[in-house]
Structures are given as C-alpha cells and as structure tokens.
PDB file of C-alpha atoms in Angstrom:
ATOM      1  CA  UNK U   1      -9.962 -12.480 -19.172  1.00  0.00           C
ATOM      2  CA  UNK U   2      -7.751 -13.029 -22.163  1.00  0.00           C
ATOM      3  CA  UNK U   3      -4.761 -15.346 -22.456  1.00  0.00           C
ATOM      4  CA  UNK U   4      -2.278 -12.516 -21.858  1.00  0.00           C
ATOM      5  CA  UNK U   5      -3.660 -11.995 -18.343  1.00  0.00           C
ATOM      6  CA  UNK U   6      -4.207 -15.638 -17.479  1.00  0.00           C
ATOM      7  CA  UNK U   7      -0.753 -16.635 -18.713  1.00  0.00           C
ATOM      8  CA  UNK U   8       1.091 -13.631 -17.333  1.00  0.00           C
ATOM      9  CA  UNK U   9       4.809 -14.035 -16.645  1.00  0.00           C
ATOM     10  CA  UNK U  10       6.332 -12.932 -13.328  1.00  0.00           C
ATOM     11  CA  UNK U  11       9.874 -11.626 -12.962  1.00  0.00           C
ATOM     12  CA  UNK U  12      11.956 -11.057  -9.838  1.00  0.00           C
ATOM     13  CA  UNK U  13      14.345  -8.173 -10.459  1.00  0.00           C
ATOM     14  CA  UNK U  14      17.179  -6.807  -8.312  1.00  0.00           C
ATOM     15  CA  UNK U  15      17.927  -3.216  -9.410  1.00  0.00           C
ATOM     16  CA  UNK U  16      21.186  -3.211  -7.419  1.00  0.00           C
ATOM     17  CA  UNK U  17      22.717  -5.950  -9.590  1.00  0.00           C
ATOM     18  CA  UNK U  18      20.392  -5.808 -12.645  1.00  0.00           C
ATOM     19  CA  UNK U  19      19.830  -9.546 -12.213  1.00  0.00           C
ATOM     20  CA  UNK U  20      16.411 -11.031 -12.808  1.00  0.00           C
ATOM     21  CA  UNK U  21      14.674 -14.397 -12.733  1.00  0.00           C
ATOM     22  CA  UNK U  22      11.650 -15.578 -14.693  1.00  0.00           C
ATOM     23  CA  UNK U  23       9.441 -17.657 -12.421  1.00  0.00           C
ATOM     24  CA  UNK U  24       8.012 -20.927 -13.650  1.00  0.00           C
ATOM     25  CA  UNK U  25       4.178 -21.204 -13.671  1.00  0.00           C
ATOM     26  CA  UNK U  26       2.388 -21.713 -10.347  1.00  0.00           C
ATOM     27  CA  UNK U  27       1.434 -25.372  -9.787  1.00  0.00           C
ATOM     28  CA  UNK U  28      -2.206 -24.546  -8.971  1.00  0.00           C
ATOM     29  CA  UNK U  29      -2.708 -23.287 -12.517  1.00  0.00           C
ATOM     30  CA  UNK U  30      -2.790 -26.934 -13.574  1.00  0.00           C
ATOM     31  CA  UNK U  31      -6.024 -27.267 -11.556  1.00  0.00           C
ATOM     32  CA  UNK U  32      -7.728 -24.373 -13.322  1.00  0.00           C
ATOM     33  CA  UNK U  33      -6.758 -21.592 -10.917  1.00  0.00           C
ATOM     34  CA  UNK U  34      -5.904 -18.147 -12.319  1.00  0.00           C
ATOM     35  CA  UNK U  35      -3.190 -15.918 -10.862  1.00  0.00           C
ATOM     36  CA  UNK U  36      -4.467 -12.679  -9.356  1.00  0.00           C
ATOM     37  CA  UNK U  37      -1.280 -11.169  -7.965  1.00  0.00           C
ATOM     38  CA  UNK U  38       2.208 -11.957  -6.706  1.00  0.00           C
ATOM     39  CA  UNK U  39       3.832 -10.517  -3.569  1.00  0.00           C
ATOM     40  CA  UNK U  40       7.511 -10.493  -2.636  1.00  0.00           C
ATOM     41  CA  UNK U  41       8.387 -11.629   0.902  1.00  0.00           C
ATOM     42  CA  UNK U  42      11.977 -10.523   1.444  1.00  0.00           C
ATOM     43  CA  UNK U  43      13.904  -9.145   4.413  1.00  0.00           C
ATOM     44  CA  UNK U  44      17.604  -8.710   3.492  1.00  0.00           C
ATOM     45  CA  UNK U  45      18.488  -8.175   7.164  1.00  0.00           C
ATOM     46  CA  UNK U  46      17.365 -11.710   8.018  1.00  0.00           C
ATOM     47  CA  UNK U  47      18.150 -13.798   4.943  1.00  0.00           C
ATOM     48  CA  UNK U  48      19.517 -13.493   1.393  1.00  0.00           C
ATOM     49  CA  UNK U  49      16.624 -15.684   0.239  1.00  0.00           C
ATOM     50  CA  UNK U  50      13.165 -14.503  -0.719  1.00  0.00           C
ATOM     51  CA  UNK U  51       9.766 -16.007  -1.346  1.00  0.00           C
ATOM     52  CA  UNK U  52       7.067 -15.054  -3.829  1.00  0.00           C
ATOM     53  CA  UNK U  53       3.479 -15.583  -2.719  1.00  0.00           C
ATOM     54  CA  UNK U  54       0.872 -15.930  -5.471  1.00  0.00           C
ATOM     55  CA  UNK U  55      -2.860 -15.660  -4.804  1.00  0.00           C
ATOM     56  CA  UNK U  56      -4.938 -17.644  -7.294  1.00  0.00           C
ATOM     57  CA  UNK U  57      -8.693 -18.013  -7.722  1.00  0.00           C
ATOM     58  CA  UNK U  58     -11.165 -20.276  -9.462  1.00  0.00           C
ATOM     59  CA  UNK U  59     -14.483 -18.799 -10.579  1.00  0.00           C
ATOM     60  CA  UNK U  60     -13.876 -15.867  -8.163  1.00  0.00           C
ATOM     61  CA  UNK U  61     -15.099 -18.010  -5.256  1.00  0.00           C
ATOM     62  CA  UNK U  62     -12.327 -20.408  -4.301  1.00  0.00           C
ATOM     63  CA  UNK U  63      -8.797 -19.226  -3.542  1.00  0.00           C
ATOM     64  CA  UNK U  64      -5.424 -20.905  -3.302  1.00  0.00           C
ATOM     65  CA  UNK U  65      -1.941 -19.683  -2.394  1.00  0.00           C
ATOM     66  CA  UNK U  66       1.266 -20.932  -4.052  1.00  0.00           C
ATOM     67  CA  UNK U  67       4.688 -20.054  -2.665  1.00  0.00           C
ATOM     68  CA  UNK U  68       7.980 -19.881  -4.574  1.00  0.00           C
ATOM     69  CA  UNK U  69      11.226 -20.182  -2.587  1.00  0.00           C
ATOM     70  CA  UNK U  70      14.509 -18.845  -3.954  1.00  0.00           C
ATOM     71  CA  UNK U  71      16.321 -21.206  -1.578  1.00  0.00           C
ATOM     72  CA  UNK U  72      14.934 -24.310  -3.311  1.00  0.00           C
ATOM     73  CA  UNK U  73      14.128 -22.634  -6.669  1.00  0.00           C
ATOM     74  CA  UNK U  74      10.759 -24.367  -6.580  1.00  0.00           C
ATOM     75  CA  UNK U  75       7.068 -23.841  -5.864  1.00  0.00           C
ATOM     76  CA  UNK U  76       4.939 -25.338  -3.116  1.00  0.00           C
ATOM     77  CA  UNK U  77       1.216 -25.133  -2.529  1.00  0.00           C
ATOM     78  CA  UNK U  78      -0.035 -23.699   0.726  1.00  0.00           C
ATOM     79  CA  UNK U  79      -0.727 -26.510   3.144  1.00  0.00           C
ATOM     80  CA  UNK U  80      -4.352 -26.997   4.122  1.00  0.00           C
ATOM     81  CA  UNK U  81      -7.588 -26.512   2.236  1.00  0.00           C
ATOM     82  CA  UNK U  82      -8.522 -23.774  -0.185  1.00  0.00           C
ATOM     83  CA  UNK U  83     -10.481 -20.826   1.208  1.00  0.00           C
ATOM     84  CA  UNK U  84     -13.252 -18.477   0.079  1.00  0.00           C
ATOM     85  CA  UNK U  85     -14.962 -15.149   0.866  1.00  0.00           C
ATOM     86  CA  UNK U  86     -11.835 -13.023   0.427  1.00  0.00           C
ATOM     87  CA  UNK U  87     -11.994 -11.771  -3.171  1.00  0.00           C
ATOM     88  CA  UNK U  88      -9.981  -8.619  -2.364  1.00  0.00           C
ATOM     89  CA  UNK U  89      -6.858 -10.786  -1.981  1.00  0.00           C
ATOM     90  CA  UNK U  90      -7.029 -11.254  -5.727  1.00  0.00           C
ATOM     91  CA  UNK U  91      -6.772  -7.553  -6.583  1.00  0.00           C
ATOM     92  CA  UNK U  92      -3.398  -6.277  -5.345  1.00  0.00           C
ATOM     93  CA  UNK U  93      -0.097  -7.367  -3.837  1.00  0.00           C
ATOM     94  CA  UNK U  94       0.282  -7.569  -0.074  1.00  0.00           C
ATOM     95  CA  UNK U  95       2.563  -5.450   2.130  1.00  0.00           C
ATOM     96  CA  UNK U  96       5.393  -7.453   3.741  1.00  0.00           C
ATOM     97  CA  UNK U  97       5.999  -6.775   7.447  1.00  0.00           C
ATOM     98  CA  UNK U  98       6.766  -8.887  10.509  1.00  0.00           C
ATOM     99  CA  UNK U  99       7.305 -12.022   8.404  1.00  0.00           C
ATOM    100  CA  UNK U 100       3.815 -11.780   6.930  1.00  0.00           C
ATOM    101  CA  UNK U 101       2.022 -10.283   3.958  1.00  0.00           C
ATOM    102  CA  UNK U 102      -0.844  -7.929   4.745  1.00  0.00           C
ATOM    103  CA  UNK U 103      -3.957  -6.871   2.861  1.00  0.00           C
ATOM    104  CA  UNK U 104      -6.401  -4.158   3.918  1.00  0.00           C
ATOM    105  CA  UNK U 105      -9.673  -3.497   2.181  1.00  0.00           C
ATOM    106  CA  UNK U 106     -12.961  -1.818   3.006  1.00  0.00           C
ATOM    107  CA  UNK U 107     -15.645  -3.947   1.422  1.00  0.00           C
ATOM    108  CA  UNK U 108     -18.499  -2.404  -0.507  1.00  0.00           C
ATOM    109  CA  UNK U 109     -20.554  -5.567  -0.064  1.00  0.00           C
ATOM    110  CA  UNK U 110     -21.485  -5.802   3.640  1.00  0.00           C
ATOM    111  CA  UNK U 111     -23.466  -8.997   3.097  1.00  0.00           C
ATOM    112  CA  UNK U 112     -20.495 -10.741   1.501  1.00  0.00           C
ATOM    113  CA  UNK U 113     -17.405  -9.735   3.458  1.00  0.00           C
ATOM    114  CA  UNK U 114     -17.298  -8.095   6.864  1.00  0.00           C
ATOM    115  CA  UNK U 115     -15.026  -5.173   7.668  1.00  0.00           C
ATOM    116  CA  UNK U 116     -13.042  -7.408  10.052  1.00  0.00           C
ATOM    117  CA  UNK U 117     -12.490 -10.072   7.421  1.00  0.00           C
ATOM    118  CA  UNK U 118     -11.225  -7.397   5.033  1.00  0.00           C
ATOM    119  CA  UNK U 119      -8.060  -6.851   7.099  1.00  0.00           C
ATOM    120  CA  UNK U 120      -5.940 -10.008   6.953  1.00  0.00           C
ATOM    121  CA  UNK U 121      -2.331 -11.165   7.023  1.00  0.00           C
ATOM    122  CA  UNK U 122      -0.617 -14.287   5.761  1.00  0.00           C
ATOM    123  CA  UNK U 123       2.198 -15.734   7.869  1.00  0.00           C
ATOM    124  CA  UNK U 124       4.572 -16.981   5.163  1.00  0.00           C
ATOM    125  CA  UNK U 125       6.500 -19.468   7.311  1.00  0.00           C
ATOM    126  CA  UNK U 126       3.458 -20.997   9.016  1.00  0.00           C
ATOM    127  CA  UNK U 127       1.266 -20.598   5.912  1.00  0.00           C
ATOM    128  CA  UNK U 128      -1.643 -19.322   8.022  1.00  0.00           C
ATOM    129  CA  UNK U 129      -4.159 -16.660   6.950  1.00  0.00           C
ATOM    130  CA  UNK U 130      -5.369 -14.580   9.913  1.00  0.00           C
ATOM    131  CA  UNK U 131      -7.654 -11.609  10.549  1.00  0.00           C
ATOM    132  CA  UNK U 132      -6.123  -8.444  11.969  1.00  0.00           C
ATOM    133  CA  UNK U 133      -7.826  -5.532  13.762  1.00  0.00           C
ATOM    134  CA  UNK U 134      -9.452  -2.595  12.025  1.00  0.00           C
ATOM    135  CA  UNK U 135      -8.560   0.945  13.207  1.00  0.00           C
ATOM    136  CA  UNK U 136     -11.171   2.819  15.168  1.00  0.00           C
ATOM    137  CA  UNK U 137     -12.942   5.324  12.942  1.00  0.00           C
ATOM    138  CA  UNK U 138     -12.439   8.896  14.251  1.00  0.00           C
ATOM    139  CA  UNK U 139     -15.497  10.735  15.467  1.00  0.00           C
ATOM    140  CA  UNK U 140     -17.390  12.407  12.676  1.00  0.00           C
ATOM    141  CA  UNK U 141     -15.834  10.236   9.973  1.00  0.00           C
ATOM    142  CA  UNK U 142     -17.127   7.239   8.036  1.00  0.00           C
ATOM    143  CA  UNK U 143     -15.743   4.839   5.484  1.00  0.00           C
ATOM    144  CA  UNK U 144     -18.488   5.407   2.958  1.00  0.00           C
ATOM    145  CA  UNK U 145     -16.063   5.684   0.048  1.00  0.00           C
ATOM    146  CA  UNK U 146     -14.605   2.207   0.704  1.00  0.00           C
ATOM    147  CA  UNK U 147     -11.058   3.332  -0.148  1.00  0.00           C
ATOM    148  CA  UNK U 148      -7.568   3.247   1.343  1.00  0.00           C
ATOM    149  CA  UNK U 149      -5.355   6.302   0.845  1.00  0.00           C
ATOM    150  CA  UNK U 150      -2.101   4.555   1.759  1.00  0.00           C
ATOM    151  CA  UNK U 151      -0.908   1.236   3.159  1.00  0.00           C
ATOM    152  CA  UNK U 152       2.789   0.472   3.483  1.00  0.00           C
ATOM    153  CA  UNK U 153       5.822  -0.482   5.562  1.00  0.00           C
ATOM    154  CA  UNK U 154       8.975   1.469   6.338  1.00  0.00           C
ATOM    155  CA  UNK U 155      11.865   0.229   8.529  1.00  0.00           C
ATOM    156  CA  UNK U 156       9.718  -1.962  10.738  1.00  0.00           C
ATOM    157  CA  UNK U 157       6.711   0.360  10.901  1.00  0.00           C
ATOM    158  CA  UNK U 158       3.372  -0.567   9.313  1.00  0.00           C
ATOM    159  CA  UNK U 159       1.202   2.438   8.410  1.00  0.00           C
ATOM    160  CA  UNK U 160      -2.341   2.892   7.169  1.00  0.00           C
ATOM    161  CA  UNK U 161      -4.176   5.978   5.920  1.00  0.00           C
ATOM    162  CA  UNK U 162      -7.919   5.377   5.467  1.00  0.00           C
ATOM    163  CA  UNK U 163      -9.632   7.550   2.889  1.00  0.00           C
ATOM    164  CA  UNK U 164     -12.681   8.833   4.715  1.00  0.00           C
ATOM    165  CA  UNK U 165     -13.574  11.501   2.167  1.00  0.00           C
ATOM    166  CA  UNK U 166     -12.007  11.707  -1.286  1.00  0.00           C
ATOM    167  CA  UNK U 167     -12.506  15.487  -1.347  1.00  0.00           C
ATOM    168  CA  UNK U 168     -10.986  16.082   2.086  1.00  0.00           C
ATOM    169  CA  UNK U 169      -7.365  17.155   2.573  1.00  0.00           C
ATOM    170  CA  UNK U 170      -7.625  16.171   6.243  1.00  0.00           C
ATOM    171  CA  UNK U 171      -6.318  12.642   6.821  1.00  0.00           C
ATOM    172  CA  UNK U 172      -5.215  10.325   9.634  1.00  0.00           C
ATOM    173  CA  UNK U 173      -2.076   8.178   9.841  1.00  0.00           C
ATOM    174  CA  UNK U 174      -2.403   4.948  11.844  1.00  0.00           C
ATOM    175  CA  UNK U 175       0.422   2.619  12.883  1.00  0.00           C
ATOM    176  CA  UNK U 176       0.151  -1.001  14.011  1.00  0.00           C
ATOM    177  CA  UNK U 177       0.976  -1.026  17.717  1.00  0.00           C
ATOM    178  CA  UNK U 178       3.313  -4.040  17.706  1.00  0.00           C
ATOM    179  CA  UNK U 179       3.939  -7.380  16.023  1.00  0.00           C
ATOM    180  CA  UNK U 180       1.175  -9.028  18.066  1.00  0.00           C
ATOM    181  CA  UNK U 181      -1.526  -7.195  16.117  1.00  0.00           C
ATOM    182  CA  UNK U 182      -3.265  -5.746  19.164  1.00  0.00           C
ATOM    183  CA  UNK U 183      -4.531  -2.526  17.606  1.00  0.00           C
ATOM    184  CA  UNK U 184      -3.897   0.386  15.261  1.00  0.00           C
ATOM    185  CA  UNK U 185      -2.697   3.552  17.000  1.00  0.00           C
ATOM    186  CA  UNK U 186      -3.518   6.986  15.649  1.00  0.00           C
ATOM    187  CA  UNK U 187      -0.089   8.574  15.152  1.00  0.00           C
ATOM    188  CA  UNK U 188      -0.777  11.762  13.217  1.00  0.00           C
ATOM    189  CA  UNK U 189      -3.574  13.908  11.909  1.00  0.00           C
ATOM    190  CA  UNK U 190      -2.540  15.911   8.866  1.00  0.00           C
ATOM    191  CA  UNK U 191      -4.464  18.814   7.390  1.00  0.00           C
ATOM    192  CA  UNK U 192      -2.895  19.280   3.996  1.00  0.00           C
ATOM    193  CA  UNK U 193      -5.011  22.333   3.263  1.00  0.00           C
ATOM    194  CA  UNK U 194      -3.274  24.214   6.084  1.00  0.00           C
ATOM    195  CA  UNK U 195       0.089  23.204   4.657  1.00  0.00           C
ATOM    196  CA  UNK U 196      -0.860  24.355   1.171  1.00  0.00           C
ATOM    197  CA  UNK U 197      -2.063  27.737   2.380  1.00  0.00           C
ATOM    198  CA  UNK U 198       1.145  28.233   4.379  1.00  0.00           C
ATOM    199  CA  UNK U 199       3.306  27.365   1.321  1.00  0.00           C
ATOM    200  CA  UNK U 200       1.146  28.091  -1.743  1.00  0.00           C
ATOM    201  CA  UNK U 201       4.159  28.643  -4.011  1.00  0.00           C
ATOM    202  CA  UNK U 202       5.032  24.958  -3.596  1.00  0.00           C
ATOM    203  CA  UNK U 203       1.748  23.841  -5.095  1.00  0.00           C
ATOM    204  CA  UNK U 204       0.558  26.561  -7.436  1.00  0.00           C
ATOM    205  CA  UNK U 205       2.148  28.398 -10.309  1.00  0.00           C
ATOM    206  CA  UNK U 206       2.301  32.201 -10.518  1.00  0.00           C
ATOM    207  CA  UNK U 207      -0.850  32.376 -12.604  1.00  0.00           C
ATOM    208  CA  UNK U 208      -2.940  30.660  -9.945  1.00  0.00           C
ATOM    209  CA  UNK U 209      -1.288  32.670  -7.157  1.00  0.00           C
ATOM    210  CA  UNK U 210      -2.292  35.867  -8.916  1.00  0.00           C
ATOM    211  CA  UNK U 211      -5.928  35.064  -8.225  1.00  0.00           C
ATOM    212  CA  UNK U 212      -7.662  36.686  -5.282  1.00  0.00           C
ATOM    213  CA  UNK U 213      -6.598  35.180  -1.964  1.00  0.00           C
ATOM    214  CA  UNK U 214     -10.141  34.513  -0.838  1.00  0.00           C
ATOM    215  CA  UNK U 215     -10.446  32.006  -3.707  1.00  0.00           C
ATOM    216  CA  UNK U 216      -7.538  29.933  -2.440  1.00  0.00           C
ATOM    217  CA  UNK U 217      -9.726  27.649  -0.309  1.00  0.00           C
ATOM    218  CA  UNK U 218     -11.874  26.917  -3.343  1.00  0.00           C
ATOM    219  CA  UNK U 219      -8.764  26.084  -5.341  1.00  0.00           C
ATOM    220  CA  UNK U 220      -7.736  23.567  -2.674  1.00  0.00           C
ATOM    221  CA  UNK U 221     -11.080  21.771  -2.825  1.00  0.00           C
ATOM    222  CA  UNK U 222     -10.576  18.462  -4.569  1.00  0.00           C
ATOM    223  CA  UNK U 223      -6.796  18.877  -4.834  1.00  0.00           C
ATOM    224  CA  UNK U 224      -5.226  15.896  -6.555  1.00  0.00           C
ATOM    225  CA  UNK U 225      -2.581  14.183  -4.442  1.00  0.00           C
ATOM    226  CA  UNK U 226      -1.297  10.727  -3.527  1.00  0.00           C
ATOM    227  CA  UNK U 227       0.631   9.507  -0.481  1.00  0.00           C
ATOM    228  CA  UNK U 228       3.715   7.669  -1.733  1.00  0.00           C
ATOM    229  CA  UNK U 229       5.453   6.817   1.529  1.00  0.00           C
ATOM    230  CA  UNK U 230       5.217   7.324   5.292  1.00  0.00           C
ATOM    231  CA  UNK U 231       8.739   7.403   6.760  1.00  0.00           C
ATOM    232  CA  UNK U 232       9.365   6.976  10.475  1.00  0.00           C
ATOM    233  CA  UNK U 233      12.832   6.713  11.979  1.00  0.00           C
ATOM    234  CA  UNK U 234      13.464   5.320  15.454  1.00  0.00           C
ATOM    235  CA  UNK U 235      11.195   3.430  17.826  1.00  0.00           C
ATOM    236  CA  UNK U 236       9.774   6.645  19.230  1.00  0.00           C
ATOM    237  CA  UNK U 237       9.236   8.244  15.852  1.00  0.00           C
ATOM    238  CA  UNK U 238      12.098  10.726  16.295  1.00  0.00           C
ATOM    239  CA  UNK U 239      11.871  11.641  12.613  1.00  0.00           C
ATOM    240  CA  UNK U 240       8.667  11.301  10.613  1.00  0.00           C
ATOM    241  CA  UNK U 241       7.922  12.504   7.110  1.00  0.00           C
ATOM    242  CA  UNK U 242       5.510  11.714   4.317  1.00  0.00           C
ATOM    243  CA  UNK U 243       6.219  11.811   0.604  1.00  0.00           C
ATOM    244  CA  UNK U 244       3.308  13.276  -1.331  1.00  0.00           C
ATOM    245  CA  UNK U 245       2.787  13.258  -5.067  1.00  0.00           C
ATOM    246  CA  UNK U 246       0.889  16.185  -6.517  1.00  0.00           C
ATOM    247  CA  UNK U 247       0.660  16.890 -10.250  1.00  0.00           C
ATOM    248  CA  UNK U 248       4.197  17.275 -11.689  1.00  0.00           C
ATOM    249  CA  UNK U 249       6.189  17.024  -8.453  1.00  0.00           C
ATOM    250  CA  UNK U 250       6.921  15.085  -5.259  1.00  0.00           C
ATOM    251  CA  UNK U 251       7.151  16.909  -1.929  1.00  0.00           C
ATOM    252  CA  UNK U 252       8.368  15.850   1.505  1.00  0.00           C
ATOM    253  CA  UNK U 253       6.402  16.997   4.543  1.00  0.00           C
ATOM    254  CA  UNK U 254       8.000  16.829   8.008  1.00  0.00           C
ATOM    255  CA  UNK U 255       5.295  15.763  10.443  1.00  0.00           C
ATOM    256  CA  UNK U 256       7.270  16.974  13.459  1.00  0.00           C
ATOM    257  CA  UNK U 257       8.348  20.416  12.264  1.00  0.00           C
ATOM    258  CA  UNK U 258       5.410  20.870   9.856  1.00  0.00           C
ATOM    259  CA  UNK U 259       7.903  21.969   7.201  1.00  0.00           C
ATOM    260  CA  UNK U 260       7.799  21.142   3.522  1.00  0.00           C
ATOM    261  CA  UNK U 261      10.295  20.844   0.686  1.00  0.00           C
ATOM    262  CA  UNK U 262      10.248  19.775  -2.937  1.00  0.00           C
ATOM    263  CA  UNK U 263      12.198  16.636  -3.821  1.00  0.00           C
ATOM    264  CA  UNK U 264      11.506  15.854  -7.497  1.00  0.00           C
ATOM    265  CA  UNK U 265       9.833  17.299 -10.540  1.00  0.00           C
ATOM    266  CA  UNK U 266       7.994  14.685 -12.586  1.00  0.00           C
ATOM    267  CA  UNK U 267       6.122  14.619 -15.894  1.00  0.00           C
ATOM    268  CA  UNK U 268       2.372  14.439 -15.420  1.00  0.00           C
ATOM    269  CA  UNK U 269       2.228  11.365 -17.653  1.00  0.00           C
ATOM    270  CA  UNK U 270       4.131   9.245 -15.097  1.00  0.00           C
ATOM    271  CA  UNK U 271       1.321   9.048 -12.597  1.00  0.00           C
ATOM    272  CA  UNK U 272      -2.401   8.595 -12.356  1.00  0.00           C
ATOM    273  CA  UNK U 273      -4.101  10.789  -9.786  1.00  0.00           C
ATOM    274  CA  UNK U 274      -7.744  11.189  -8.952  1.00  0.00           C
ATOM    275  CA  UNK U 275      -9.688  13.580  -6.761  1.00  0.00           C
ATOM    276  CA  UNK U 276      -7.800  14.079  -3.503  1.00  0.00           C
ATOM    277  CA  UNK U 277      -6.335  10.914  -2.000  1.00  0.00           C
ATOM    278  CA  UNK U 278      -5.756   8.235  -4.607  1.00  0.00           C
ATOM    279  CA  UNK U 279      -3.943   4.977  -3.975  1.00  0.00           C
ATOM    280  CA  UNK U 280      -0.979   5.124  -6.337  1.00  0.00           C
ATOM    281  CA  UNK U 281      -0.274   1.718  -7.809  1.00  0.00           C
ATOM    282  CA  UNK U 282       3.294   0.965  -8.832  1.00  0.00           C
ATOM    283  CA  UNK U 283       5.225   2.943  -6.190  1.00  0.00           C
ATOM    284  CA  UNK U 284       7.765   0.644  -4.546  1.00  0.00           C
ATOM    285  CA  UNK U 285      10.538   1.129  -2.007  1.00  0.00           C
ATOM    286  CA  UNK U 286      14.056   0.466  -3.229  1.00  0.00           C
ATOM    287  CA  UNK U 287      16.075  -1.682  -0.816  1.00  0.00           C
ATOM    288  CA  UNK U 288      19.736  -1.978  -1.771  1.00  0.00           C
ATOM    289  CA  UNK U 289      20.824  -5.606  -1.725  1.00  0.00           C
ATOM    290  CA  UNK U 290      23.359  -7.844  -3.439  1.00  0.00           C
ATOM    291  CA  UNK U 291      21.170 -10.928  -2.922  1.00  0.00           C
ATOM    292  CA  UNK U 292      21.037 -13.242  -5.911  1.00  0.00           C
ATOM    293  CA  UNK U 293      17.716 -13.730  -7.621  1.00  0.00           C
TER     294      UNK U 293
END
C-alpha cells in the first residue's frame, strides 16, 4: 500500500449546508495501525452530534477501532483489547442502525472465519463488537458466490439481500426482526425477470425489442443491475419499493402493487455494474440536516 492510501484524509460533509470538516489522524496510527475504512454514526432525530468510527489493522491480523466525536472534537480509542479474525471489517464502511454499525460478509475462507462471525455489529456507545444472526438460506439456494447484493437501512428498517446466484434475477429481501437481533425475516421474494418481461420497454431499446419474442428470456440472462435502496414506510410495511440501477437509468419497483416506473436517466460512466446483482459502492442516502460538522 502506498503513502496515499495509508495517509488518506477523511472529510465529514453536510450537503444541506455545504459545511465540511477535515478529521485529524486516528491516534492508533501512531502505533503502526493502518486505516481501512471510516463509518458515520449519526441519527439527526436523536442528536445533532455524530461520531466517526474508524477500523484500523496491523499486518492484516490485529484490529483496532478509533472513534471521533463531534461533541468533543476529539478521538478516543475503543476501550478494551484489540481483536483479530475479522478481516472483512477492514474492507467497507458499516451500516448505521439501532445505535450500532453493522457489517455482513460471507467468508470465502471457511477455516478462517465462520459464517456466524461474518455478521457483526458494533455498539458505538458501549464500544462492544457482537455477532448477529445469519438469515436462513432458502431451500434450493446456496451462498457459493460469497456475495451480498444489498445491505442498508431506511427509516428504522435494516434490510439484506444475499446474492445466491450472480446470474439469477430471482432474489430475496430479508429484514431484521427487531432491535434485539433475534432473527432475519424473509419479507419479499422478487423475480425481476417477470417484471422485465411485463414491462420490456422500460429495460430495452426498440432495436432489442424488435428481436423475436422467444429470445427475450435469453436476453434477460445475466442482466446487469444493482439494488440501490430498499424503502419501507410504516411499521407494517404499508409502502415498500426498491430502487434498481440498470445500465443508463434508475427505476422504482413497487413491491406491493408490482408496478414499475423510471426515475432517472444516468450516463453509463457513473456506475460500475457486473453480471446481475452487483453491490454498488458509493450510493448513499441523503438525510437533510442543519447539524454543524
């Protein structure tokens, strides 16, 4: 790793006010730890203050967590000893929900990290790292591809879409049952191929639609798409939609009415997509807030 990565600079930016703050270096870097990622822990409904949680590693075996508080404008090291055997924490930012940051990962090294240990959450206030349950794999499916199609939070709901087959347009949406981490509940099963066939003009241009209809299923095989957001309104899921990115556009699919509409046209260069479900890095929810950074 070169100096640009090791000495990366982190900014906290509020798009509502265009204010930003440059964070000072994490204290654990003085002990030879390298920063892997930073996660924002912020709930504007509870406090105007935020915290930034940095996961650092040393020789890819020992891990430490440093926490920045906007209330004190200072860093603190996580209380307790360093930990090991969770290298996936070093790869991406966590999802903030229920006062904790969450990481989900399906390990490709069964002898190194178990499936259970690959689903963890970090309670920011108590500074405790805990395991959380893994969703039950539906009959006939397996996690051979070791990938997650989507993991995110929306208005108090934590959702997970495992990627069982990267060339399968059939996917499952799980939701964490409650804030006690009892289990993942299967909320929806979505067959995107059926949606595409019902509304082919949404996905294909006139040239592709001019092909023989019996070839349409073959055209759908390996369709490139990414789940950007799972939206669920109300405790009983009165309104539920998913935002899907396909090449050059974003569409909204109503899970209740099974209706679809286009929301945005986008240049292909803005996004990276792979075969079928691909975790899109860099898609973030915008929460309007006047909180100072």
